[in-house]
Short mmCIF file of N, CA and C in Angstrom, two decimals:
data_model
loop_
_atom_site.label_atom_id
_atom_site.label_comp_id
_atom_site.label_asym_id
_atom_site.label_seq_id
_atom_site.Cartn_x
_atom_site.Cartn_y
_atom_site.Cartn_z
N UNK A 244 3.38 18.44 29.84
CA UNK A 244 3.17 18.17 28.20
C UNK A 244 2.44 17.23 27.60
N UNK A 245 2.01 17.94 26.67
CA UNK A 245 0.28 17.66 25.76
C UNK A 245 0.43 15.91 25.45
N UNK A 246 -0.59 14.85 25.74
CA UNK A 246 -0.87 13.94 25.28
C UNK A 246 -1.44 13.15 23.62
N UNK A 247 -0.94 13.19 23.18
CA UNK A 247 -1.42 12.74 21.97
C UNK A 247 -2.34 11.49 21.72
N UNK A 248 -3.28 11.86 21.44
CA UNK A 248 -3.88 10.36 21.52
C UNK A 248 -4.20 9.17 19.71
N UNK A 249 -3.34 8.06 19.31
CA UNK A 249 -3.42 7.67 18.68
C UNK A 249 -4.55 8.53 17.50
N UNK A 250 -5.50 8.51 17.19
CA UNK A 250 -6.35 8.49 16.74
C UNK A 250 -5.63 10.50 16.05
N UNK A 251 -5.80 10.66 16.93
CA UNK A 251 -5.33 12.36 16.67
C UNK A 251 -3.73 12.48 15.86
N UNK A 252 -3.26 11.33 16.19
CA UNK A 252 -1.55 11.19 15.89
C UNK A 252 -1.70 10.33 14.48
N UNK A 253 -2.71 9.66 14.29
CA UNK A 253 -2.49 8.84 12.58
C UNK A 253 -3.43 9.95 11.64
N UNK A 254 -4.82 10.56 12.40
CA UNK A 254 -4.76 12.21 11.12
C UNK A 254 -4.32 12.87 11.21
N UNK A 255 -2.80 13.32 12.10
CA UNK A 255 -2.52 14.43 11.22
C UNK A 255 -1.18 13.35 10.65
N UNK A 256 -0.99 12.54 10.76
CA UNK A 256 -0.27 11.84 10.00
C UNK A 256 -0.18 11.75 8.40
N UNK A 257 -1.48 10.74 8.96
CA UNK A 257 -2.64 10.27 7.19
C UNK A 257 -2.73 12.09 6.15
N UNK A 258 -3.34 13.36 7.33
CA UNK A 258 -3.04 14.14 6.28
C UNK A 258 -2.38 15.16 5.78
N UNK A 259 -0.72 14.69 6.21
CA UNK A 259 0.46 14.98 6.00
C UNK A 259 0.92 14.38 4.96
N UNK A 260 0.80 12.90 4.87
CA UNK A 260 1.13 11.80 3.76
C UNK A 260 -0.02 12.35 3.27
N UNK A 261 -1.51 13.05 2.39
CA UNK A 261 -1.55 12.91 2.02
C UNK A 261 -1.50 14.79 0.86
N UNK A 262 -0.57 15.42 2.20
CA UNK A 262 0.01 16.77 1.70
C UNK A 262 0.26 16.32 0.97
N UNK A 263 2.00 15.70 1.06
CA UNK A 263 3.48 15.66 0.52
C UNK A 263 2.58 14.76 -0.57
N UNK A 264 1.80 14.20 -0.95
CA UNK A 264 1.39 13.05 -2.28
C UNK A 264 1.08 14.23 -3.36
N UNK A 265 0.11 15.46 -2.66
CA UNK A 265 -0.41 15.77 -3.66
C UNK A 265 1.02 17.06 -3.96
N UNK A 266 1.38 17.08 -3.32
CA UNK A 266 2.78 18.62 -3.21
C UNK A 266 3.84 17.89 -4.00
N UNK A 267 4.35 15.68 -4.08
CA UNK A 267 4.97 15.30 -4.69
C UNK A 267 4.24 14.86 -6.59
N UNK A 268 3.03 15.30 -6.45
CA UNK A 268 1.91 15.14 -8.02
C UNK A 268 2.18 16.28 -9.05
N UNK A 269 2.03 17.63 -7.43
CA UNK A 269 1.97 18.86 -8.40
C UNK A 269 3.29 18.72 -9.13
N UNK A 270 4.57 18.44 -8.46
CA UNK A 270 5.74 19.03 -8.77
C UNK A 270 6.46 18.05 -10.09
N UNK A 271 5.13 16.53 -9.39
CA UNK A 271 6.31 15.72 -10.77
C UNK A 271 5.28 15.82 -12.31
N UNK A 272 4.42 16.69 -11.40
CA UNK A 272 3.05 16.90 -13.24
C UNK A 272 3.78 18.09 -14.62
N UNK A 273 4.70 18.91 -13.65
CA UNK A 273 4.80 19.76 -14.38
C UNK A 273 6.27 19.30 -14.47
N UNK A 274 7.85 18.07 -14.49
CA UNK A 274 8.01 17.43 -15.22
C UNK A 274 7.87 16.20 -16.54
N UNK A 275 7.32 15.72 -15.45
CA UNK A 275 6.58 14.52 -17.11
C UNK A 275 5.42 13.70 -16.13
N UNK A 276 4.52 13.29 -17.54
CA UNK A 276 3.65 12.53 -17.02
C UNK A 276 3.55 12.00 -18.49
N UNK A 277 3.03 10.17 -17.89
CA UNK A 277 4.15 9.65 -19.59
C UNK A 277 3.16 8.23 -19.30
N UNK A 278 3.68 7.35 -20.03
CA UNK A 278 3.50 5.57 -19.93
C UNK A 278 4.65 5.43 -19.65
N UNK A 279 4.83 4.63 -19.08
CA UNK A 279 6.93 3.89 -18.43
C UNK A 279 7.15 2.45 -19.65
N UNK A 280 8.02 3.16 -20.84
CA UNK A 280 8.25 2.60 -21.66
C UNK A 280 8.91 0.46 -19.97
N UNK A 281 8.28 -0.53 -21.25
CA UNK A 281 8.57 -2.39 -20.26
C UNK A 281 9.16 -2.87 -21.09
N UNK A 282 10.39 -2.91 -19.25
CA UNK A 282 11.95 -3.51 -19.61
C UNK A 282 12.05 -4.27 -18.74
N UNK A 283 12.89 -5.50 -18.84
CA UNK A 283 13.00 -5.89 -18.30
C UNK A 283 13.96 -5.50 -17.12
N UNK A 284 13.54 -6.02 -15.78
CA UNK A 284 14.45 -6.05 -13.88
C UNK A 284 14.62 -7.17 -13.37
N UNK A 285 15.45 -6.85 -12.11
CA UNK A 285 15.15 -8.15 -11.95
C UNK A 285 15.41 -7.40 -9.96
N UNK A 286 14.89 -6.74 -9.63
CA UNK A 286 14.99 -6.54 -8.06
C UNK A 286 13.59 -7.41 -7.20
N UNK A 287 14.29 -7.01 -5.77
CA UNK A 287 13.56 -7.88 -4.97
C UNK A 287 13.91 -6.70 -3.88
N UNK A 288 12.39 -6.51 -2.72
CA UNK A 288 12.68 -5.85 -2.27
C UNK A 288 11.62 -6.34 -1.11
N UNK A 289 12.02 -5.88 -0.24
CA UNK A 289 11.37 -5.87 1.81
C UNK A 289 10.49 -6.23 2.13
N UNK A 290 9.13 -5.37 2.61
CA UNK A 290 8.77 -4.51 3.52
C UNK A 290 8.30 -5.04 5.00
N UNK A 291 7.82 -4.32 5.81
CA UNK A 291 7.65 -5.40 7.03
C UNK A 291 5.79 -4.90 7.59
N UNK A 292 5.47 -5.16 6.43
CA UNK A 292 3.92 -4.46 6.43
C UNK A 292 3.08 -3.42 5.97
N UNK A 293 1.85 -2.54 6.89
CA UNK A 293 1.69 -1.24 6.27
C UNK A 293 0.80 -0.60 7.13
N UNK A 294 0.52 1.12 7.30
CA UNK A 294 0.45 1.48 7.92
C UNK A 294 -1.19 2.24 6.61
N UNK A 295 -1.84 1.81 7.90
CA UNK A 295 -3.05 2.70 7.31
C UNK A 295 -3.97 3.89 7.58
N UNK A 296 -4.48 4.50 7.40
CA UNK A 296 -5.53 5.70 7.60
C UNK A 296 -6.63 5.27 7.13
N UNK A 297 -7.33 5.01 7.99
CA UNK A 297 -9.00 4.59 7.55
C UNK A 297 -10.03 5.68 7.15
N UNK A 298 -10.49 5.60 6.40
CA UNK A 298 -12.19 6.68 6.45
C UNK A 298 -12.89 6.75 7.29
N UNK A 299 -13.15 5.21 7.83
CA UNK A 299 -14.14 5.66 9.06
C UNK A 299 -13.46 5.46 10.40
N UNK A 300 -13.19 7.32 10.74
CA UNK A 300 -12.54 6.52 11.88
C UNK A 300 -13.36 6.32 13.12
N UNK A 301 -14.32 6.17 12.93
CA UNK A 301 -15.20 5.79 14.33
C UNK A 301 -15.21 4.31 14.05
N UNK A 302 -14.46 2.99 13.73
CA UNK A 302 -15.28 2.06 13.85
C UNK A 302 -13.81 0.79 14.76
N UNK A 303 -12.92 2.48 14.84
CA UNK A 303 -11.60 1.74 16.11
C UNK A 303 -11.16 0.53 15.09
N UNK A 304 -10.73 0.64 14.22
CA UNK A 304 -9.27 -0.69 13.63
C UNK A 304 -8.53 -0.02 13.85
N UNK A 305 -7.64 -1.10 13.54
CA UNK A 305 -5.75 -0.49 13.56
C UNK A 305 -6.14 -0.34 12.70
N UNK A 306 -5.04 1.05 13.02
CA UNK A 306 -4.73 1.62 11.70
C UNK A 306 -2.81 0.77 11.17
N UNK A 307 -2.15 0.03 12.13
CA UNK A 307 -0.83 -0.18 12.71
C UNK A 307 -0.47 -1.87 12.09
N UNK A 308 -0.39 -2.28 10.60
CA UNK A 308 -0.20 -3.14 11.10
C UNK A 308 0.82 -4.38 9.91
N UNK A 309 1.86 -4.38 11.78
CA UNK A 309 2.99 -5.00 11.06
C UNK A 309 2.61 -6.52 10.29
N UNK A 310 4.14 -6.56 9.41
CA UNK A 310 4.05 -7.67 8.97
C UNK A 310 4.98 -7.94 8.56
N UNK A 311 5.53 -9.32 7.61
CA UNK A 311 6.63 -9.81 6.55
C UNK A 311 6.03 -9.85 5.09
N UNK A 312 6.75 -8.98 4.19
CA UNK A 312 6.21 -9.96 2.97
C UNK A 312 7.44 -9.33 1.74
N UNK A 313 7.64 -10.10 0.52
CA UNK A 313 8.22 -9.62 -1.10
C UNK A 313 7.54 -8.89 -1.83
N UNK A 314 8.57 -8.18 -2.01
CA UNK A 314 7.77 -7.64 -4.47
C UNK A 314 8.68 -8.08 -5.05
N UNK A 315 8.97 -8.84 -6.33
CA UNK A 315 9.47 -9.07 -6.32
C UNK A 315 9.60 -8.58 -8.04
N UNK A 316 10.64 -6.69 -8.64
CA UNK A 316 9.43 -6.24 -9.64
C UNK A 316 10.55 -7.19 -10.53
N UNK A 317 10.12 -7.37 -11.48
CA UNK A 317 10.95 -8.54 -12.92
C UNK A 317 10.54 -7.54 -14.42
N UNK A 318 10.09 -5.92 -14.61
CA UNK A 318 9.85 -5.48 -15.40
C UNK A 318 9.73 -3.11 -14.88
N UNK A 319 9.96 -2.67 -15.88
CA UNK A 319 9.69 -1.48 -15.75
C UNK A 319 8.16 -1.59 -14.93
N UNK A 320 7.34 -1.95 -15.42
CA UNK A 320 5.92 -2.14 -15.74
C UNK A 320 4.67 -2.59 -14.05
N UNK A 321 5.56 -4.33 -13.94
CA UNK A 321 4.72 -5.12 -13.18
C UNK A 321 6.33 -5.87 -12.20
N UNK A 322 5.31 -6.48 -11.37
CA UNK A 322 6.19 -7.03 -9.75
C UNK A 322 4.68 -7.43 -9.73
N UNK A 323 5.51 -8.89 -8.41
CA UNK A 323 4.96 -9.41 -7.94
C UNK A 323 4.68 -9.39 -6.45
N UNK A 324 3.98 -10.17 -5.92
CA UNK A 324 4.16 -9.54 -4.53
C UNK A 324 3.31 -10.19 -3.27
N UNK A 325 3.50 -10.76 -2.58
CA UNK A 325 3.18 -12.10 -1.29
C UNK A 325 3.26 -11.44 -0.10
N UNK A 326 2.49 -11.71 1.16
CA UNK A 326 2.94 -11.24 2.57
C UNK A 326 1.94 -11.60 3.27
N UNK A 327 2.14 -11.22 4.74
CA UNK A 327 1.69 -11.99 5.59
C UNK A 327 0.62 -10.44 6.31
N UNK A 328 0.58 -10.54 6.91
CA UNK A 328 0.40 -9.09 8.16
C UNK A 328 -0.88 -8.93 8.52
N UNK A 329 -0.45 -8.12 9.84
CA UNK A 329 -2.20 -8.60 11.13
C UNK A 329 -3.18 -7.09 10.26
N UNK A 330 -4.01 -7.79 10.29
CA UNK A 330 -4.95 -6.53 9.36
C UNK A 330 -5.24 -6.05 10.88
N UNK A 331 -6.38 -4.87 9.84
CA UNK A 331 -7.38 -3.44 10.85
C UNK A 331 -8.46 -4.24 11.63
N UNK A 332 -8.49 -5.53 10.72
CA UNK A 332 -9.63 -6.22 12.05
C UNK A 332 -9.14 -6.68 12.86
N UNK A 333 -7.68 -6.90 13.24
CA UNK A 333 -7.00 -7.05 14.40
C UNK A 333 -7.23 -9.01 14.64
N UNK A 334 -7.02 -9.26 12.75
CA UNK A 334 -7.23 -11.08 12.50
C UNK A 334 -5.57 -10.80 11.98
N UNK A 335 -5.47 -11.81 11.33
CA UNK A 335 -3.89 -11.95 10.88
C UNK A 335 -4.67 -11.75 8.32
N UNK A 336 -3.57 -11.79 8.24
CA UNK A 336 -4.07 -11.05 6.72
C UNK A 336 -2.76 -12.05 6.05
N UNK A 337 -3.55 -13.12 4.62
CA UNK A 337 -2.15 -13.44 3.57
C UNK A 337 -2.47 -12.55 2.47
N UNK A 338 -1.02 -12.17 1.52
CA UNK A 338 -2.16 -11.40 0.48
C UNK A 338 -1.13 -11.49 -0.78
N UNK A 339 -1.28 -12.06 -1.97
CA UNK A 339 -0.61 -12.50 -3.18
C UNK A 339 -0.54 -11.69 -4.79
N UNK A 340 -0.06 -11.15 -5.28
CA UNK A 340 -0.54 -9.97 -5.96
C UNK A 340 0.76 -10.33 -7.35
N UNK A 341 -0.08 -9.20 -8.07
CA UNK A 341 0.33 -8.27 -9.36
C UNK A 341 -0.12 -6.74 -9.54
N UNK A 342 1.70 -6.17 -9.40
CA UNK A 342 1.44 -5.46 -9.43
C UNK A 342 1.23 -4.56 -10.53
N UNK A 343 0.84 -3.59 -11.68
CA UNK A 343 0.57 -3.13 -12.59
C UNK A 343 0.63 -2.02 -12.78
N UNK A 344 2.18 -0.75 -13.38
CA UNK A 344 1.83 0.02 -12.55
C UNK A 344 2.23 0.73 -14.16
N UNK A 345 1.65 1.12 -15.46
CA UNK A 345 2.45 1.89 -16.43
C UNK A 345 2.84 3.03 -16.99
N UNK A 346 2.37 4.08 -15.81
CA UNK A 346 1.99 5.31 -15.82
C UNK A 346 2.93 5.92 -15.07
N UNK A 347 3.70 6.92 -15.50
CA UNK A 347 4.72 8.23 -15.04
C UNK A 347 4.20 8.73 -14.04
N UNK A 348 4.05 9.22 -13.86
CA UNK A 348 3.91 11.01 -13.25
C UNK A 348 5.24 11.89 -12.72
N UNK A 349 6.12 11.98 -13.38
CA UNK A 349 7.73 12.15 -13.28
C UNK A 349 8.37 11.04 -12.08
N UNK A 350 8.21 11.33 -10.46
CA UNK A 350 9.17 9.80 -10.04
C UNK A 350 8.37 8.65 -9.51
N UNK A 351 6.84 9.05 -9.90
CA UNK A 351 5.94 8.06 -9.28
C UNK A 351 5.06 7.24 -10.40
N UNK A 352 5.28 6.46 -9.54
CA UNK A 352 4.50 4.88 -10.57
C UNK A 352 3.22 5.00 -10.10
N UNK A 353 1.97 4.91 -11.49
CA UNK A 353 0.83 5.24 -10.73
C UNK A 353 -0.10 3.78 -11.92
N UNK A 354 -0.67 2.70 -11.05
CA UNK A 354 -1.42 2.20 -11.55
C UNK A 354 -2.48 1.23 -10.86
N UNK A 355 -2.29 0.10 -10.29
CA UNK A 355 -3.34 -0.95 -9.50
C UNK A 355 -2.59 -2.15 -9.09
N UNK A 356 -3.21 -2.49 -8.27
CA UNK A 356 -2.38 -3.99 -7.75
C UNK A 356 -3.61 -5.20 -8.02
N UNK A 357 -4.02 -6.06 -8.49
CA UNK A 357 -4.73 -6.92 -8.87
C UNK A 357 -4.31 -8.12 -7.74
N UNK A 358 -4.85 -8.78 -7.13
CA UNK A 358 -4.01 -11.02 -6.62
C UNK A 358 -6.02 -10.84 -5.80
N UNK A 359 -5.41 -11.26 -4.80
CA UNK A 359 -5.94 -11.96 -3.32
C UNK A 359 -5.68 -11.79 -1.68
N UNK A 360 -6.69 -11.50 -0.83
CA UNK A 360 -6.48 -11.30 0.06
C UNK A 360 -7.36 -12.60 1.02
N UNK A 361 -6.77 -12.81 2.49
CA UNK A 361 -7.27 -13.16 3.30
C UNK A 361 -7.23 -12.91 4.73
N UNK A 362 -8.42 -13.34 5.70
CA UNK A 362 -7.98 -13.45 7.44
C UNK A 362 -8.74 -12.16 7.55
N UNK A 363 -10.21 -11.63 6.47
CA UNK A 363 -11.11 -10.61 7.25
C UNK A 363 -12.07 -11.07 7.56
N UNK A 364 -12.29 -11.66 9.06
CA UNK A 364 -13.59 -12.31 8.99
C UNK A 364 -14.91 -11.80 8.34
N UNK A 365 -15.24 -10.66 8.55
CA UNK A 365 -17.13 -10.08 7.54
C UNK A 365 -16.32 -10.32 6.03
N UNK A 366 -15.66 -10.73 5.68
CA UNK A 366 -15.70 -10.79 3.79
C UNK A 366 -14.97 -12.76 4.16
N UNK A 367 -16.58 -13.09 3.40
CA UNK A 367 -16.46 -13.88 3.10
C UNK A 367 -15.80 -15.47 4.07
N UNK A 368 -16.52 -14.65 5.80
CA UNK A 368 -15.57 -15.96 6.70
C UNK A 368 -14.11 -16.21 6.68
N UNK A 369 -13.26 -15.24 6.67
CA UNK A 369 -11.88 -15.12 6.66
C UNK A 369 -11.50 -15.56 5.45
N UNK A 370 -12.24 -16.31 4.94
CA UNK A 370 -11.49 -16.85 3.56
C UNK A 370 -10.65 -15.99 2.24
N UNK A 371 -10.21 -16.58 1.39
CA UNK A 371 -9.38 -15.85 0.37
C UNK A 371 -10.33 -14.65 -1.00
N UNK A 372 -10.64 -14.09 -0.76
CA UNK A 372 -11.51 -12.93 -1.96
C UNK A 372 -10.72 -12.17 -2.64
N UNK A 373 -11.00 -12.12 -3.59
CA UNK A 373 -10.13 -11.37 -5.11
C UNK A 373 -10.42 -9.87 -4.00
N UNK A 374 -9.60 -8.43 -5.13
CA UNK A 374 -8.88 -7.37 -5.01
C UNK A 374 -8.27 -6.40 -5.73
N UNK A 375 -8.74 -5.23 -6.20
CA UNK A 375 -8.23 -4.17 -7.12
C UNK A 375 -7.89 -2.87 -6.54
N UNK A 376 -6.89 -2.90 -6.23
CA UNK A 376 -6.38 -2.06 -5.14
C UNK A 376 -5.71 -1.13 -6.21
N UNK A 377 -6.07 0.66 -6.00
CA UNK A 377 -5.24 1.42 -6.80
C UNK A 377 -3.88 1.43 -6.19
N UNK A 378 -2.51 1.53 -7.02
CA UNK A 378 -1.86 2.62 -5.93
C UNK A 378 -0.80 2.93 -6.72
N UNK A 379 -0.18 3.93 -6.04
CA UNK A 379 1.10 4.89 -6.48
C UNK A 379 2.41 3.92 -5.95
N UNK A 380 3.58 4.26 -6.89
CA UNK A 380 4.69 3.47 -5.46
C UNK A 380 6.14 4.48 -6.28
N UNK A 381 6.54 4.81 -5.28
CA UNK A 381 8.25 5.48 -5.44
C UNK A 381 8.77 5.18 -4.42
N UNK A 382 9.76 4.39 -5.70
CA UNK A 382 11.96 4.43 -5.37
C UNK A 382 12.18 4.66 -5.37
N UNK A 383 13.47 5.28 -4.80
CA UNK A 383 14.88 6.20 -4.49
C UNK A 383 15.89 5.04 -4.28
N UNK A 384 16.55 4.26 -5.00
CA UNK A 384 17.83 3.37 -4.68
C UNK A 384 17.35 2.30 -4.43
N UNK A 385 17.72 1.85 -3.19
CA UNK A 385 17.28 0.92 -2.00
C UNK A 385 16.01 0.80 -1.49
N UNK A 386 15.07 2.60 -1.31
CA UNK A 386 13.80 2.24 -0.24
C UNK A 386 13.13 3.15 -1.70
N UNK A 387 11.24 2.58 -0.83
CA UNK A 387 10.70 2.54 -1.60
C UNK A 387 9.79 2.57 -1.06
N UNK A 388 8.73 3.13 -1.24
CA UNK A 388 7.12 3.23 -0.62
C UNK A 388 6.09 2.74 -2.01
N UNK A 389 4.96 1.92 -1.71
CA UNK A 389 3.31 1.49 -2.11
C UNK A 389 2.60 2.70 -1.60
N UNK A 390 2.14 3.11 -1.84
CA UNK A 390 0.83 3.62 -1.47
C UNK A 390 -0.84 3.63 -2.43
N UNK A 391 -1.50 3.21 -1.33
CA UNK A 391 -2.40 2.05 -1.81
C UNK A 391 -3.88 2.77 -1.24
N UNK A 392 -5.04 3.37 -2.02
CA UNK A 392 -6.65 3.37 -2.13
C UNK A 392 -7.44 1.93 -1.91
N UNK A 393 -7.66 2.05 -0.96
CA UNK A 393 -7.87 1.03 -0.14
C UNK A 393 -9.31 0.77 -0.91
N UNK A 394 -10.10 0.20 -1.07
CA UNK A 394 -11.63 0.77 -1.31
C UNK A 394 -12.57 0.14 0.20
N UNK A 395 -13.66 0.77 0.88
CA UNK A 395 -14.67 0.40 1.65
C UNK A 395 -15.38 -0.73 0.38
N UNK A 396 -15.92 -1.87 1.20
CA UNK A 396 -17.42 -2.66 0.22
C UNK A 396 -18.08 -2.96 1.51
N UNK A 397 -19.29 -2.85 1.40
CA UNK A 397 -20.54 -2.62 2.10
C UNK A 397 -19.98 -2.58 4.22
N UNK A 398 -20.44 -3.69 4.80
CA UNK A 398 -19.73 -3.35 5.72
C UNK A 398 -18.76 -4.41 6.11
N UNK A 399 -17.99 -5.62 5.29
CA UNK A 399 -17.04 -5.73 5.90
C UNK A 399 -15.49 -5.54 5.74
N UNK A 400 -15.27 -4.90 4.35
CA UNK A 400 -14.15 -4.21 4.29
C UNK A 400 -14.06 -2.73 4.21
N UNK A 401 -12.85 -2.16 5.19
CA UNK A 401 -13.17 -0.44 5.17
C UNK A 401 -11.96 -0.33 4.43
N UNK A 402 -12.57 1.26 4.21
CA UNK A 402 -11.40 2.04 3.31
C UNK A 402 -10.36 2.47 3.78
N UNK A 403 -9.13 2.50 3.48
CA UNK A 403 -8.42 3.14 4.00
C UNK A 403 -7.08 4.26 2.98
N UNK A 404 -5.74 4.60 3.33
CA UNK A 404 -5.37 5.12 2.47
C UNK A 404 -3.73 4.26 3.18
N UNK A 405 -3.22 3.36 2.59
CA UNK A 405 -2.27 2.60 3.33
C UNK A 405 -1.07 3.14 2.84
N UNK A 406 0.08 2.88 3.24
CA UNK A 406 1.97 3.10 2.81
C UNK A 406 1.82 1.77 3.61
N UNK A 407 3.18 1.34 2.79
CA UNK A 407 3.61 0.31 2.90
C UNK A 407 5.68 0.63 2.48
N UNK A 408 6.66 0.94 3.69
CA UNK A 408 7.59 1.20 3.01
C UNK A 408 8.61 -0.40 2.44
N UNK A 409 9.19 -0.10 2.41
CA UNK A 409 10.01 -1.14 1.57
C UNK A 409 11.76 -1.37 1.39
N UNK A 410 12.10 -1.96 1.03
CA UNK A 410 13.43 -1.86 0.94
C UNK A 410 14.06 -2.52 -0.27
N UNK A 411 14.85 -2.16 -0.91
CA UNK A 411 15.61 -2.92 -1.85
C UNK A 411 16.53 -4.36 -1.47
N UNK A 412 16.52 -5.06 -1.73
CA UNK A 412 17.63 -6.62 -0.87
C UNK A 412 18.72 -7.05 -1.98
N UNK A 413 18.33 -7.37 -3.29
CA UNK A 413 18.54 -7.95 -4.48
C UNK A 413 18.16 -7.33 -5.28
N UNK A 414 19.68 -6.86 -6.22
CA UNK A 414 18.69 -6.36 -7.93
C UNK A 414 19.81 -7.47 -8.97
#
């Protein structure tokens, strides 16, 4: 039986995810593109960290980023989030942020999360730093996924396509 390296598996998963996003976006665009009406909500979501497909595959970065996080969606366009995870540099990180996703492309919400992160050794010696990260979210009943396009920053932070599966626990 053929054995697959984790890099090859990650590469295939990343390519498959990109293809799925493109297919969903093209199908969704045929349906509807527009602004989301801002309406109050009260939903609590939990997640178990991230899977990150890093653009710089030669850096031996950790693609599997387990952790625990929560997201409270207080409106149809915004939510707050917080959590802790084992990051790509193999250290623990904390995060706090606000998602603002006012655009819809079919069933997808498009926008960004603005907030702060800690725990990256090459960025402010592991201290807190601000971040603005473009995001796409898809939610269906009690399950969802947040997809972040994490930009690279010098030789301190490495860019990735990051996937966060989530489960709605309260409504």
